Each structure stands twice: as C-alpha cells, then as structure tokens.
Tab-separated table of C-alpha atoms and ligand atoms in Angstrom:
chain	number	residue	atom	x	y	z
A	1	UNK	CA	17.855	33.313	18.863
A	2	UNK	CA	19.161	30.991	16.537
A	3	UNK	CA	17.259	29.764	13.588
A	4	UNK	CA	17.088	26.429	12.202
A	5	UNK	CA	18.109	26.832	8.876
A	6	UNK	CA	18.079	23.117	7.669
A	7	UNK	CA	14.526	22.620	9.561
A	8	UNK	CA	13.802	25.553	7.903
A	9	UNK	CA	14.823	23.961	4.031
A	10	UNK	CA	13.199	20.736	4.140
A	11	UNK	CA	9.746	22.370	5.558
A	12	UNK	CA	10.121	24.738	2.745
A	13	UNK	CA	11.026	22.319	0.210
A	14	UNK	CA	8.283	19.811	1.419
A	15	UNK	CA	5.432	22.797	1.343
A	16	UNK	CA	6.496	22.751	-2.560
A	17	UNK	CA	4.455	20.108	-2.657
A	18	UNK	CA	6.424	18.542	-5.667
A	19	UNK	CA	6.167	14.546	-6.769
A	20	UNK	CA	8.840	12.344	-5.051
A	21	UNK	CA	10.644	10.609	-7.887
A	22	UNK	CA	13.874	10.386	-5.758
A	23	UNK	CA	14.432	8.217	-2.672
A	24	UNK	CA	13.926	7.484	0.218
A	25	UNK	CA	11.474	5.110	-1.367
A	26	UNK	CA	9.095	5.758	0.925
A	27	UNK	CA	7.830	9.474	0.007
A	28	UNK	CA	7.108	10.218	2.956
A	29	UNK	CA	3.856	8.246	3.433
A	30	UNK	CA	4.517	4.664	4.028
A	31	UNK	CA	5.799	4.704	7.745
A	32	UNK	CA	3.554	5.138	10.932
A	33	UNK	CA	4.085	9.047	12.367
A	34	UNK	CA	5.174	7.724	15.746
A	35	UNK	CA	8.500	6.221	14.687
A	36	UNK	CA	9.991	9.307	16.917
A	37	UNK	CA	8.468	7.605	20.296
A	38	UNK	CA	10.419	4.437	18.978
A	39	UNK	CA	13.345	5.985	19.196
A	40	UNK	CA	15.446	3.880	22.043
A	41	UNK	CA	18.241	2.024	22.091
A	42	UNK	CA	19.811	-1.303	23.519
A	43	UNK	CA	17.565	-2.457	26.439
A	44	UNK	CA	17.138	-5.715	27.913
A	45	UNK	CA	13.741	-6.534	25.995
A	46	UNK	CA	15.204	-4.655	22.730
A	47	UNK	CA	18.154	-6.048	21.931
A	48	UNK	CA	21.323	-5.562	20.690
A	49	UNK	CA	22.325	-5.142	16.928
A	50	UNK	CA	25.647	-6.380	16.760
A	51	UNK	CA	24.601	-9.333	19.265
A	52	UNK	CA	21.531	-10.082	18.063
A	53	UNK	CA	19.470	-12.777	19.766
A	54	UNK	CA	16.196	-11.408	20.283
A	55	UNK	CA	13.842	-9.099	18.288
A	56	UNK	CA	16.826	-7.649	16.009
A	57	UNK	CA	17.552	-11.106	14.970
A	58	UNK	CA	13.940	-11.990	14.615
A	59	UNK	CA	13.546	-9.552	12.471
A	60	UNK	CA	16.724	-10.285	10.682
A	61	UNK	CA	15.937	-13.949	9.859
A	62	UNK	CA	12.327	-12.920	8.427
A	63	UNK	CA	14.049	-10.520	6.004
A	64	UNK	CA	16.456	-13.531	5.353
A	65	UNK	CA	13.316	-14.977	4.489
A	66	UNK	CA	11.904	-12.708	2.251
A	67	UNK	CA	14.737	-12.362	0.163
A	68	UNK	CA	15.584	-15.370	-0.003
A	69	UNK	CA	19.229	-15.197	1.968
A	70	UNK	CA	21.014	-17.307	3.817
A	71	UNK	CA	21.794	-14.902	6.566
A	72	UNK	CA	20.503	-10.889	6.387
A	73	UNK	CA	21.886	-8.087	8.500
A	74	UNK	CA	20.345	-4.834	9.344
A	75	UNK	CA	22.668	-1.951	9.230
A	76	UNK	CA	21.315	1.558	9.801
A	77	UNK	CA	24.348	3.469	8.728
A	78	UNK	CA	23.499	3.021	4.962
A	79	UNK	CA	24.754	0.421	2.230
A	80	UNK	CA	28.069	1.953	2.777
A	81	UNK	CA	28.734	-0.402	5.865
A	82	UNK	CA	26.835	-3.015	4.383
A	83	UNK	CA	29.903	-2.989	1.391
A	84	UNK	CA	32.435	-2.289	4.383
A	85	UNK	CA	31.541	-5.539	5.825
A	86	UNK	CA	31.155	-7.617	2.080
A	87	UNK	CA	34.832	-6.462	1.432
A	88	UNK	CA	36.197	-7.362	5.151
A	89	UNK	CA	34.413	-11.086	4.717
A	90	UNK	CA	35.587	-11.745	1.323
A	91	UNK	CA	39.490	-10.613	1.269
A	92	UNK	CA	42.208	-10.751	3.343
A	93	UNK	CA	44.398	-7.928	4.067
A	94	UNK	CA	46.318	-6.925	0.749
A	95	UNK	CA	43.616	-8.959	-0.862
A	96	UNK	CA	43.317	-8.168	-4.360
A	97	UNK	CA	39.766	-7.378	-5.854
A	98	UNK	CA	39.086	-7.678	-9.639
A	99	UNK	CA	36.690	-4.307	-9.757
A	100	UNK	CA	34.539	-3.075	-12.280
A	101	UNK	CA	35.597	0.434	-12.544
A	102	UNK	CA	31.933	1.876	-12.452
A	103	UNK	CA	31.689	1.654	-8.659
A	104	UNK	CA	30.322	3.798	-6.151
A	105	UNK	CA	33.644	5.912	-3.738
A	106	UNK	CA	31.570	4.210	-0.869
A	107	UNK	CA	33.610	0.912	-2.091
A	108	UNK	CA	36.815	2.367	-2.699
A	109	UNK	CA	36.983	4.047	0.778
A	110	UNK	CA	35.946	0.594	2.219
A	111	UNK	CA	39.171	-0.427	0.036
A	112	UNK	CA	41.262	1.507	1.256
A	113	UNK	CA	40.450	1.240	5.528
A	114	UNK	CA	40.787	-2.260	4.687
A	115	UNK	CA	44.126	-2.208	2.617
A	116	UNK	CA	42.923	-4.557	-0.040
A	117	UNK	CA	44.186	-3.483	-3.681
A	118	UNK	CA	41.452	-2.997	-6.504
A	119	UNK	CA	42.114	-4.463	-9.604
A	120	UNK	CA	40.531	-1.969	-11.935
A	121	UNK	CA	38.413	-3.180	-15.296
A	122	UNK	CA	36.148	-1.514	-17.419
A	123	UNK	CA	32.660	-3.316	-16.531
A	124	UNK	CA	32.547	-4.864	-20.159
A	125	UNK	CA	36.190	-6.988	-19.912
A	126	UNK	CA	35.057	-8.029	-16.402
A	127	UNK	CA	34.497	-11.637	-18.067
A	128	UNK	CA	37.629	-11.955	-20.287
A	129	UNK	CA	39.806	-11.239	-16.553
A	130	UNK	CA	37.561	-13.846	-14.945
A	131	UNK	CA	38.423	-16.041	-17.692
A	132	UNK	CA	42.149	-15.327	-17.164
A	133	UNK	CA	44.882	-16.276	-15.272
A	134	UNK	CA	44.557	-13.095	-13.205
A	135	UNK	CA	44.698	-14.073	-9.287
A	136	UNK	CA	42.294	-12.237	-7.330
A	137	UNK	CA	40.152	-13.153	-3.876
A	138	UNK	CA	37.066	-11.374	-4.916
A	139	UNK	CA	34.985	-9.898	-7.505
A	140	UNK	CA	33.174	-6.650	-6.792
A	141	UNK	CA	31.229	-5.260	-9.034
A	142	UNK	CA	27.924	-2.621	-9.031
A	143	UNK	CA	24.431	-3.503	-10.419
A	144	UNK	CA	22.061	-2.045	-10.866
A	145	UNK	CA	23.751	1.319	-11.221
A	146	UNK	CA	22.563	4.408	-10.892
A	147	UNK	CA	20.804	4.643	-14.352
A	148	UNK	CA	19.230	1.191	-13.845
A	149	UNK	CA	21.280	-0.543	-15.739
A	150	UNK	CA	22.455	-3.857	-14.896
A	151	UNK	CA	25.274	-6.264	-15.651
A	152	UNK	CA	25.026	-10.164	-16.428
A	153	UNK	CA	24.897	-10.898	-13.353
A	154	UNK	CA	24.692	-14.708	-14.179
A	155	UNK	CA	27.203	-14.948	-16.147
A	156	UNK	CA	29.804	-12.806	-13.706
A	157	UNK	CA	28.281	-15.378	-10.926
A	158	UNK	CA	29.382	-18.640	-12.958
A	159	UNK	CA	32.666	-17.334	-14.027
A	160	UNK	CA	33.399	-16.307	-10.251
A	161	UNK	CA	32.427	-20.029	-9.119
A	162	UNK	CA	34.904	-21.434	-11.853
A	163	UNK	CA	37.739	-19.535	-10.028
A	164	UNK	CA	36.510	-20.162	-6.658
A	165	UNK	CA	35.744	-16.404	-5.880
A	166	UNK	CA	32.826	-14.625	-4.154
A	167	UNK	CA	30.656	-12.444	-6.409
A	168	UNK	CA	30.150	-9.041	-4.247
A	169	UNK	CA	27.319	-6.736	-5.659
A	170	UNK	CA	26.657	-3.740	-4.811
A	171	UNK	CA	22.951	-3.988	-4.955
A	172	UNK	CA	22.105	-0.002	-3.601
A	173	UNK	CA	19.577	0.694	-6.364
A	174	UNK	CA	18.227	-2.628	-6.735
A	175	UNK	CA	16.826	-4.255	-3.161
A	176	UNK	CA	13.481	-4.139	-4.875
A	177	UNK	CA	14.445	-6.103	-7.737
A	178	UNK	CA	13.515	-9.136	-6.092
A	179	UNK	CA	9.809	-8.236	-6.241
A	180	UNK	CA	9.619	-7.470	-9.870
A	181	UNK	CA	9.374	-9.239	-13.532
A	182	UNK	CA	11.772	-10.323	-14.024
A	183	UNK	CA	13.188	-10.992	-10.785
A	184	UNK	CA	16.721	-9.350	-11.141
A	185	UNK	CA	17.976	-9.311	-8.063
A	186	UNK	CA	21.681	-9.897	-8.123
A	187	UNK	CA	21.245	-12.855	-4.900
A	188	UNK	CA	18.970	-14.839	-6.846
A	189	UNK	CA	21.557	-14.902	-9.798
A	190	UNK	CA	24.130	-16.400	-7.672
A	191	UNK	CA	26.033	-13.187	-6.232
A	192	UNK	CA	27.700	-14.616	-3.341
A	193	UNK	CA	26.701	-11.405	-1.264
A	194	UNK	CA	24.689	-8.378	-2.035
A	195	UNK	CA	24.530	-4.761	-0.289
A	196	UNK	CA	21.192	-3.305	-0.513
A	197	UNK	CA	20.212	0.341	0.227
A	198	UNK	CA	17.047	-0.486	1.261
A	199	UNK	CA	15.949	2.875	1.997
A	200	UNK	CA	16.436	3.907	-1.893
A	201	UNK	CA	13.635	1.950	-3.309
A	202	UNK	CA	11.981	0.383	-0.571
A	203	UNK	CA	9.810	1.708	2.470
A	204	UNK	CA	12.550	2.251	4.711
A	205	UNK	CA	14.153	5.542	6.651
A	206	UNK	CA	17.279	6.700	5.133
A	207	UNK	CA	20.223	5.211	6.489
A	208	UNK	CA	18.387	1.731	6.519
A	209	UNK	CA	19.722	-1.491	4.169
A	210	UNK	CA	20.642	-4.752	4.219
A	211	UNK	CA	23.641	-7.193	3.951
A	212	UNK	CA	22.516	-10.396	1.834
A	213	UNK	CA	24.591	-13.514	2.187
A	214	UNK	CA	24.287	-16.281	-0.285
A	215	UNK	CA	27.230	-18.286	0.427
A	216	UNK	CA	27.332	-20.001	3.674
A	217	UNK	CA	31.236	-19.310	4.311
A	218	UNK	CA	30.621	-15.820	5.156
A	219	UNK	CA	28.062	-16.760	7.623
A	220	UNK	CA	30.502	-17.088	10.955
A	221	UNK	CA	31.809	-13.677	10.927
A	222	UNK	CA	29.713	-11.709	9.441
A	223	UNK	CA	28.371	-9.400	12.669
A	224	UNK	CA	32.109	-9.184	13.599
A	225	UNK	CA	32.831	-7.564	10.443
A	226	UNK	CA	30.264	-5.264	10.298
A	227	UNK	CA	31.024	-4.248	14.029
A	228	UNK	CA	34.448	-3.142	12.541
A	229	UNK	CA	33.175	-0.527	11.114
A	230	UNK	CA	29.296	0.089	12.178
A	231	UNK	CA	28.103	2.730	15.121
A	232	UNK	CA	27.344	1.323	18.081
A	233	UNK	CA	24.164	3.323	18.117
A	234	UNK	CA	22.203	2.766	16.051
A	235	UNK	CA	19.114	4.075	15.190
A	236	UNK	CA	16.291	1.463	15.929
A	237	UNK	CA	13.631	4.063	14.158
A	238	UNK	CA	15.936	2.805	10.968
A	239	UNK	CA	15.480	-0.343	12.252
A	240	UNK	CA	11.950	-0.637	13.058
A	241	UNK	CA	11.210	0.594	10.001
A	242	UNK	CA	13.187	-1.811	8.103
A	243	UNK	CA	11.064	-4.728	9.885
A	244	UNK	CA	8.141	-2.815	9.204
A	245	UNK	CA	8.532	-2.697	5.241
A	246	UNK	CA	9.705	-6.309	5.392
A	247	UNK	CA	6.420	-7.391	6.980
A	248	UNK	CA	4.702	-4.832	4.555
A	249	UNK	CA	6.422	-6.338	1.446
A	250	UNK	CA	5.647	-10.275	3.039
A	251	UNK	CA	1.938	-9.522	2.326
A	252	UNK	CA	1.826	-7.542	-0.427
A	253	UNK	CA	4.132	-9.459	-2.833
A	254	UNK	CA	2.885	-7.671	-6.375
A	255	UNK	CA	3.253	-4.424	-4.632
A	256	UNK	CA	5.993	-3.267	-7.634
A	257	UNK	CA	3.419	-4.455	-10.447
A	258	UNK	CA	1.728	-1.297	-10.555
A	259	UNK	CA	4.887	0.655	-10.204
A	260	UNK	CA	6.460	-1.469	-13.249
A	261	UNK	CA	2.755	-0.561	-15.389
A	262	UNK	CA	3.116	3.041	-14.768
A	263	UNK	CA	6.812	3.044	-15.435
A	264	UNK	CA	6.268	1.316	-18.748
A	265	UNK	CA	3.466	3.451	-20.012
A	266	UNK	CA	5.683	6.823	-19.034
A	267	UNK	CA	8.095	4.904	-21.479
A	268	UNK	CA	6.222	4.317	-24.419
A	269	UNK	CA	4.619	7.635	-24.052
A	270	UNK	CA	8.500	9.457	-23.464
A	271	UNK	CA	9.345	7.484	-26.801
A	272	UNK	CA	6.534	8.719	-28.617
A	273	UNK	CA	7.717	11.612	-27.739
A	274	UNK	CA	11.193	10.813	-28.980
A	275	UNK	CA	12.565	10.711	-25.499
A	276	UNK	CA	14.525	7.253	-25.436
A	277	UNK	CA	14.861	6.046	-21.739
A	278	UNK	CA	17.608	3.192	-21.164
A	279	UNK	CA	16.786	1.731	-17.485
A	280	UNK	CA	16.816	-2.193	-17.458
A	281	UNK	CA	15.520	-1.550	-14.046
A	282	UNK	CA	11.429	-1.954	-14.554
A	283	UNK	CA	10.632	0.695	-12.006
A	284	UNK	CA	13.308	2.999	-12.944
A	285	UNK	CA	12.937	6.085	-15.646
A	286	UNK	CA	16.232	7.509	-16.960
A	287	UNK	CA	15.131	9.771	-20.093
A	288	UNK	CA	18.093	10.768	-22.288
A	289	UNK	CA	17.196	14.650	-22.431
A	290	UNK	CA	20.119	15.253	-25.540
A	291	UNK	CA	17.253	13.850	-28.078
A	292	UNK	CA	15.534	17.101	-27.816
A	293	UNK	CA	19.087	18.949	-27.656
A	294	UNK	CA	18.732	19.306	-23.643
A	295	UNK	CA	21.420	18.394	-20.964
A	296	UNK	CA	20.129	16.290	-17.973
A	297	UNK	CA	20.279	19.004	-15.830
A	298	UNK	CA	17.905	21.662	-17.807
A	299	UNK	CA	14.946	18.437	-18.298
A	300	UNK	CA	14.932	18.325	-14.045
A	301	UNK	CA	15.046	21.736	-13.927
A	302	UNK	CA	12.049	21.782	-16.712
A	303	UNK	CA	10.499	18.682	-14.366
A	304	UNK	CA	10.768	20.912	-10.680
A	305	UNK	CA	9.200	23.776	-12.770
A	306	UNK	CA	6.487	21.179	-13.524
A	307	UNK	CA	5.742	19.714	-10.142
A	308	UNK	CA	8.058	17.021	-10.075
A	309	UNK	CA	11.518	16.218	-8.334
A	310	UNK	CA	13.496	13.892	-9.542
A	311	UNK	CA	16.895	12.019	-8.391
A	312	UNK	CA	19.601	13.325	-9.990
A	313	UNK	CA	20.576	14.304	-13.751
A	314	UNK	CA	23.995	14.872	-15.645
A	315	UNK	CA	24.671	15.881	-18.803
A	316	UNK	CA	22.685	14.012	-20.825
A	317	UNK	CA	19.932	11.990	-18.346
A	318	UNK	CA	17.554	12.678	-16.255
A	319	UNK	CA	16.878	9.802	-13.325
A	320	UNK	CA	13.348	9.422	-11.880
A	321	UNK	CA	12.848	6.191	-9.049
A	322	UNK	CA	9.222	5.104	-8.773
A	323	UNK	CA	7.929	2.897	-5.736
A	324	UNK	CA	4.553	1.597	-4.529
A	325	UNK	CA	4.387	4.868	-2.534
A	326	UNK	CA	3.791	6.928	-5.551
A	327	UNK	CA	0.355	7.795	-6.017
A	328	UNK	CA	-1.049	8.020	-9.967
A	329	UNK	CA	-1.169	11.733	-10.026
A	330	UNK	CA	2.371	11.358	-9.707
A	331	UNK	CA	3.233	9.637	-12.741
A	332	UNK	CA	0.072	11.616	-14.272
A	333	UNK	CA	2.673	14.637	-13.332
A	334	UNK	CA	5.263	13.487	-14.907
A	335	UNK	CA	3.627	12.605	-18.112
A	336	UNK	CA	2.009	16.001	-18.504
A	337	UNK	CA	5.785	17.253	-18.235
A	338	UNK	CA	7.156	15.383	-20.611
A	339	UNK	CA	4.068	16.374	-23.422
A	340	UNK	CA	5.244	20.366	-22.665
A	341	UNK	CA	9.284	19.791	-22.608
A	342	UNK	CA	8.779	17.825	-25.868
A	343	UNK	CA	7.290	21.043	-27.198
A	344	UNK	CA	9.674	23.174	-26.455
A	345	UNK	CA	11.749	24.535	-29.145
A	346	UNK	CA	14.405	22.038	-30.113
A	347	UNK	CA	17.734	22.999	-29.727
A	348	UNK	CA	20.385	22.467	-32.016
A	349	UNK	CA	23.401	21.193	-31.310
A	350	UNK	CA	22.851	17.842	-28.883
A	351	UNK	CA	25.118	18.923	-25.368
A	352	UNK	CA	26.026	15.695	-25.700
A	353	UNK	CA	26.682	12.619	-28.331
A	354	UNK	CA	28.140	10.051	-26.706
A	355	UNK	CA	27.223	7.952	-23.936
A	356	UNK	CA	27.835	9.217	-20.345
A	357	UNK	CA	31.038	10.662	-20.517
A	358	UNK	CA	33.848	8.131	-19.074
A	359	UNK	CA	38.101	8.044	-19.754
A	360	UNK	CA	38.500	5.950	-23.239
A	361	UNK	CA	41.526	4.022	-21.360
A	362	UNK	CA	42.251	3.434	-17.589
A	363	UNK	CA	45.210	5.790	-16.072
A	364	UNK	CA	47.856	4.011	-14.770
A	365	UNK	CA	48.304	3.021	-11.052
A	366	UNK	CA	51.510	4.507	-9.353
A	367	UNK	CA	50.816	3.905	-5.504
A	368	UNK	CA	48.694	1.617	-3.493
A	369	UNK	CA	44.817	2.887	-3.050
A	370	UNK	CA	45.786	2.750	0.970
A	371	UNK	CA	48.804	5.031	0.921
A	372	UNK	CA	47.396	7.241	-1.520
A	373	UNK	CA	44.510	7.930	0.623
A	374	UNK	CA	46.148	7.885	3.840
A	375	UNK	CA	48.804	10.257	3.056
A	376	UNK	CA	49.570	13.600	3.640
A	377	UNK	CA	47.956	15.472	0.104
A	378	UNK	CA	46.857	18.792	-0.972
A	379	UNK	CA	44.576	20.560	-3.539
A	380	UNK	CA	45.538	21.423	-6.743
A	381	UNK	CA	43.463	23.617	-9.618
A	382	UNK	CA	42.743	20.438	-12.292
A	383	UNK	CA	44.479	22.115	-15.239
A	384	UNK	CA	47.928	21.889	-13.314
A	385	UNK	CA	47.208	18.371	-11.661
A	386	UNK	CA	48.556	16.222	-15.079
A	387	UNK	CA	51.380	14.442	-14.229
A	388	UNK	CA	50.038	14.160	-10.805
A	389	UNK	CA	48.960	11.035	-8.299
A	390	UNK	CA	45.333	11.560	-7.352
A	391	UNK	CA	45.107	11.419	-3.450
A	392	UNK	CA	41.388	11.237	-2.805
A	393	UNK	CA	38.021	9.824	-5.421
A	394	UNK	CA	37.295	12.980	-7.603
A	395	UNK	CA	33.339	11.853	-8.438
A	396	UNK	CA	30.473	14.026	-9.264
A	397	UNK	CA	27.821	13.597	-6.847
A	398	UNK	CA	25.732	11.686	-7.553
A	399	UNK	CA	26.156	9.261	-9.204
A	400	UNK	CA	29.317	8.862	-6.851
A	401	UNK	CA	31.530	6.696	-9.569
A	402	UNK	CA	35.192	8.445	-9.098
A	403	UNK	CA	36.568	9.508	-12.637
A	404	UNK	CA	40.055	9.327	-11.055
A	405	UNK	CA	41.427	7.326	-8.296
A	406	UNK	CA	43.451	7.598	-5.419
A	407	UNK	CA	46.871	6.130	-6.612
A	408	UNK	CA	46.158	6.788	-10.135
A	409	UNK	CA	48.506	9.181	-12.467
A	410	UNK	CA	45.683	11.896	-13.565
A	411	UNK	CA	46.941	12.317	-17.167
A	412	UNK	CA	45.287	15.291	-19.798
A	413	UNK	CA	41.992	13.034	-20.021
A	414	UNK	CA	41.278	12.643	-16.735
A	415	UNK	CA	41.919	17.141	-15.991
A	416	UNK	CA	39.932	17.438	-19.250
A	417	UNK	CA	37.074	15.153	-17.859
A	418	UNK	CA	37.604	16.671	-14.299
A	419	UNK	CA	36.738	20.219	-16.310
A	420	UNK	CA	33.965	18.783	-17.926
A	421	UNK	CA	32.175	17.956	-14.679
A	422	UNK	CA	32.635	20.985	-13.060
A	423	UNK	CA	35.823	19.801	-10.537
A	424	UNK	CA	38.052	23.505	-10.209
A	425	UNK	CA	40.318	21.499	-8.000
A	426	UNK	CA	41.823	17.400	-7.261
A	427	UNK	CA	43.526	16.682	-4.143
A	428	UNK	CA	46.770	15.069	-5.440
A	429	UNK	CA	50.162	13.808	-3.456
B	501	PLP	C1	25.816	2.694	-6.272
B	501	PLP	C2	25.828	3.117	-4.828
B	501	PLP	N1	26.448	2.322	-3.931
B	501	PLP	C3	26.504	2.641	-2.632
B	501	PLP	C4	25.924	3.795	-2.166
B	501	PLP	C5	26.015	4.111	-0.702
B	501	PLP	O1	24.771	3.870	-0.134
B	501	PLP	P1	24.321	4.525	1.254
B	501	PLP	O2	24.115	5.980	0.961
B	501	PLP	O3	23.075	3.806	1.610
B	501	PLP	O4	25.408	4.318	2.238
B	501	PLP	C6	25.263	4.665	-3.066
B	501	PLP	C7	24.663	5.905	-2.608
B	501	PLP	O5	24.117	6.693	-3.349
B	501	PLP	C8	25.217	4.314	-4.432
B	501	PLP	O6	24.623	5.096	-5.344
C-alpha cells in the first residue's frame, strides 16, 4: 500500500514538539479544529468570492474596517494574487513600474503575465527617481521585508502623490503592523494599495491574505482583476478563517503588545549577549549570528537543536516571527538558546562582513522581462552563464528576492554571487 510520505513529515516534524517562530502566524492553536467540516464551496447561502454580495463581502467590508481600507479583498491563493491584482489595477499593458530591486519573484512573475516593464532601482535611490523626470505609472516597492526592515514609507507615499502615481507595497510580512507601536503599516502611511500575507503573522491558514485599497480609483475593478488570475475555488476554510482572526483581532486590539514586550526583552538580552538584531519590525527577531563568527544557517541549526524553529536564515541572520499565539515558554526557549550559543567557542574569522550579500551595481537589461520569461531557455552551470541573458528569477529561497533577472545580462558578479548562494545552474536564453 502506499504510504503517505508528506503526512508522514509534518506528523513527525510536529511530534518534535519544537517552538513555532516561523509562520503561519497562527502555530497551530488559534483556529477552531472543525475548520475541515467548513470546507464547502459556492452555495446559494455561501456566496461567491469573486461576486461577492453576501457573507464573503460581509466579511470583506469588516476587514475593510479593521484596517482601515477603503475596499479589502480576500484572496486564498496567497499574497501572490493579491500583488497580481495591485499590478493589473495600477498599470496598463507595457506599463512601466519604477521597482525597488529588493522584491519578492512573486512580483516579477506578476510582471511579466502582465507585460508591464520594471524599472529597476536599488531601494535607497527610489526617492532621487521619484524626484526625476523618469515617467513611470506605478511605484512598487516591498516593506517590511523579510528581515523586518522597512522603508520610508511616508516619504515614498508623498513623492508618488507629487507625480500622480500609486504607491504599491508589498506588505507580506507586515499585515500586523497595523496593531503595533508604532503603527507601521504601509496603508496608514499613504500606500495607495497594500498586499498582505495575512497568514504570515496573523491567525490565518496559509494561503489566506488580503488586498488593501487606499485610493478610491482602484475601487471599480478591483474583483475583475483579481479574477484574472485567482482560482475559482477557493478554499472557504482560508476564508473562514480569515473572518475569524479579523473578528478575533476587532476585540482584542493590544493583542501584539505582549508579543512586542517579549520581542524587546529577547533583544536587549541577545545584545547583552553581543548578538545585534536589526528588525524595525517590533515583533520580528533577526539576530546577526557573524558577531559570534557563525553563519545564519549554523545559529538555526544551534536553535532546532535547542527546541526552537525558526523562519529562515542565510549567511549571516537568523529570522524568528513572534505572534500572539506564542506562548512565554516559547520566547523563554529561545532565550535559554541564545545564553548557550553565546557560549560557544567563538570562531574566528566572521563568515561574513558585510551586509547581506547583494550585486554592488545593477546588470544591464538586454530583453523585455516578458520575452525573457516566456521564451524558449535552457540551463546552464553558473560559471559558464557570463555573458548570458538570464531567462527565469535565480533567488534563494527564502527570502525569494532574485539576484538576477529575467532579461538581465548575468555578468562575473552576478555567477560569483549565484556561487555564493549555492545556485550550480541559471536558466539563461
Ligand atoms: C516579500 C514577500 N512577498 C510576497 C510573498 C508571496 O506571498 P504568498 O506566499 O502569501 O503568496 C512572499 C512569500 O514568502 C514574500 O516573502
């Protein structure tokens, strides 16, 4: 008979028994057990997602509410559509979008289906293009990233009103921003649109987020768009249990305080133990492992060992997400971890010096993102790809950000960087 091998891993992995410091947000012990019995789909009393008029759009207008938006969608295939849909709204076909070039391959897929041409910019001279003549229809940019940190979101917001252009944020890793001090969340600093993975750091299944709209223009077509792209199944467990955690949320407003106290203390205790962390994000712990002479990689491995899982780690940092589902001997976990790795012999030579490693100057683009992706390509080993057009995102996973892109000349940098991260192969043209 056959087994069930994935069934198999995640009962295996889950008898571990290990703190949750990765998402879904909500470890496993917010949602009611009978979510499978919910599982249904469009019926005359239960509506109809991408013609919402009854309970789906209910529900939608008291999340609308409790984020403050003037229009939120549910979309239970991920952020990913909820991005598809912000891109379709804001540009035009052959639109061109001023990008910061720390965003997530979800967004340059979307980019390419849609034909629109990315303008890439290092997220630091985002403001000097706004402030230029450059002629764009959009801005897109990611914050919070991964890491927690965020971008001046204010400031990106004004300078996108002065040219008349929609802010779009890619909000994945920071829905719950707007519950905690200070509110951060990129909608109530004037993003014209937001994409929230609500199932990251909220209580929600995974799969589950939500489209934001600030900006009344985008309010007409905005289940059109996303019925470009969405399933037309889908899951009302994601669904229910987005309405669920927005009705949770509605009466317990401080829920994040706690999370932001524990958060803080693991700080100040990981920088008396001369483990910086550098999340902006309140709730968010990314310890920089290379103080002690450790990559990323061997802290999480060193934090599994000790009873706790986090979210992902690189070279040099280690990512941990907290929510209100996190119970204190979680965080009591971690901090017991951190005492032991910060006795553990220091090694010498830091894996690592400089920040996370990114290409000093932007390769240069040869075709459009479209027909690179949509052509015929094939795979090549990365130390004879220089000199070649990168066909498809080459990103380590996660975070997701693409070191090359699709259309982009890979030059010695890039196949060096490629290397570095572990690629053996790019698919080129
Ligand atoms: C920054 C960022 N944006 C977008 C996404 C896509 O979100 P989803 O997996 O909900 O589709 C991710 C996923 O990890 C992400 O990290």
């Amino acid at each position: 008979m056959a087994d069930s091998p994935l069934y198999n891993a995640l009962r295996r992995h889950l008898s571990l028994g290990r703190s949750s410091f990765h998402t879904p947000g909500h470890k496993n012990a917010f949602l009611p057990k009978d979510l499978l019995s919910l599982d249904l789909t469009e019926l005359p009393d239960t509506d109809s997602l991408y013609n919402a008029c009854g309970p789906i759009l209910e529900a939608e207008q008291n999340a609308a509410q409790l984020f403050g938006a003037k229009r939120t969608l549910f979309s239970s295939d991920g952020c990913t559509l909820c991005i598809q849909t912000m891109l379709r709204l804001a540009c035009p076909e052959k639109g061109k979008v001023l990008c910061s070039r720390r965003i997530h391959r979800s967004a340059v897929n979307a980019m390419a289906l849609l034909g629109l041409e990315p303008v890439w910019v290092k997220p630091e001279e985002l403001l000097l293009y706004l402030h230029s003549p450059v002629q764009v229809n959009a801005c897109y940019v990611t914050s919070p990233d991964y890491y927690g940190r965020v971008l001046n979101i204010a400031a990106l917001a004004e300078a996108c009103k002065e040219k008349g252009i929609p802010l779009l944020v890619d909000n994945a890793h920071g829905s719950h921003l707007a519950f905690t001090n200070p509110d951060l969340h990129p909608l109530h600093l004037g993003a014209s649109m937001t994409a929230d993975s609500v199932h990251k750091t909220l209580g929600v299944l995974t799969g589950g987020a939500l489209l934001q709209i600030g900006d009344e223009q985008f309010l007409k077509n905005a289940k059109s768009a996303m019925a470009l792209f969405g399933s037309t199944s889908p899951s009302y467990p994601i669904m229910a249990s987005i309405d669920l955690t927005v009705k949770w949320l509605s009466e317990h407003p401080d829920a994040f305080e706690s999370v932001e106290e524990a958060i803080s203390k693991l700080k100040e205790k990981a920088a008396s133990l001369s483990i910086p962390s550098i999340s902006d994000d309140p709730t968010r712990l990314t310890l920089d492992a290379s103080s002690h002479g450790y990559s990323g990689q061997e802290l999480a491995e060193f934090l599994r060992k000790n009873g706790v899982e986090p979210e992902m780690a690189d070279s040099r940092y280690c990512v941990l997400i907290a929510t209100p589902w996190n119970q204190p001997e979680d965080f009591e976990r971690v901090e017991k971890a951190l005492e032991l790795f910060s006795e553990l012999p220091q090694k010498e030579a830091p894996p690592s010096d400089s920040d996370l490693p990114e290409l000093s100057e932007l390769p240069p683009v040869v075709l459009p993102l479209r027909e690179a992706v949509l052509s015929e390509n094939h795979e090549l080993a990365v130390e004879d790809s220089v000199g070649a057009i990168c066909a498809e995102a080459a990103c380590p996973c996660p975070p997701g950000i693409p070191i090359v892109m699709p259309g982009e000349l890979i030059l010695p940098e890039a196949a060096s960087l490629l290397k570095d991260y572990g690629f053996s192969t790019v698919k080129v043209l």
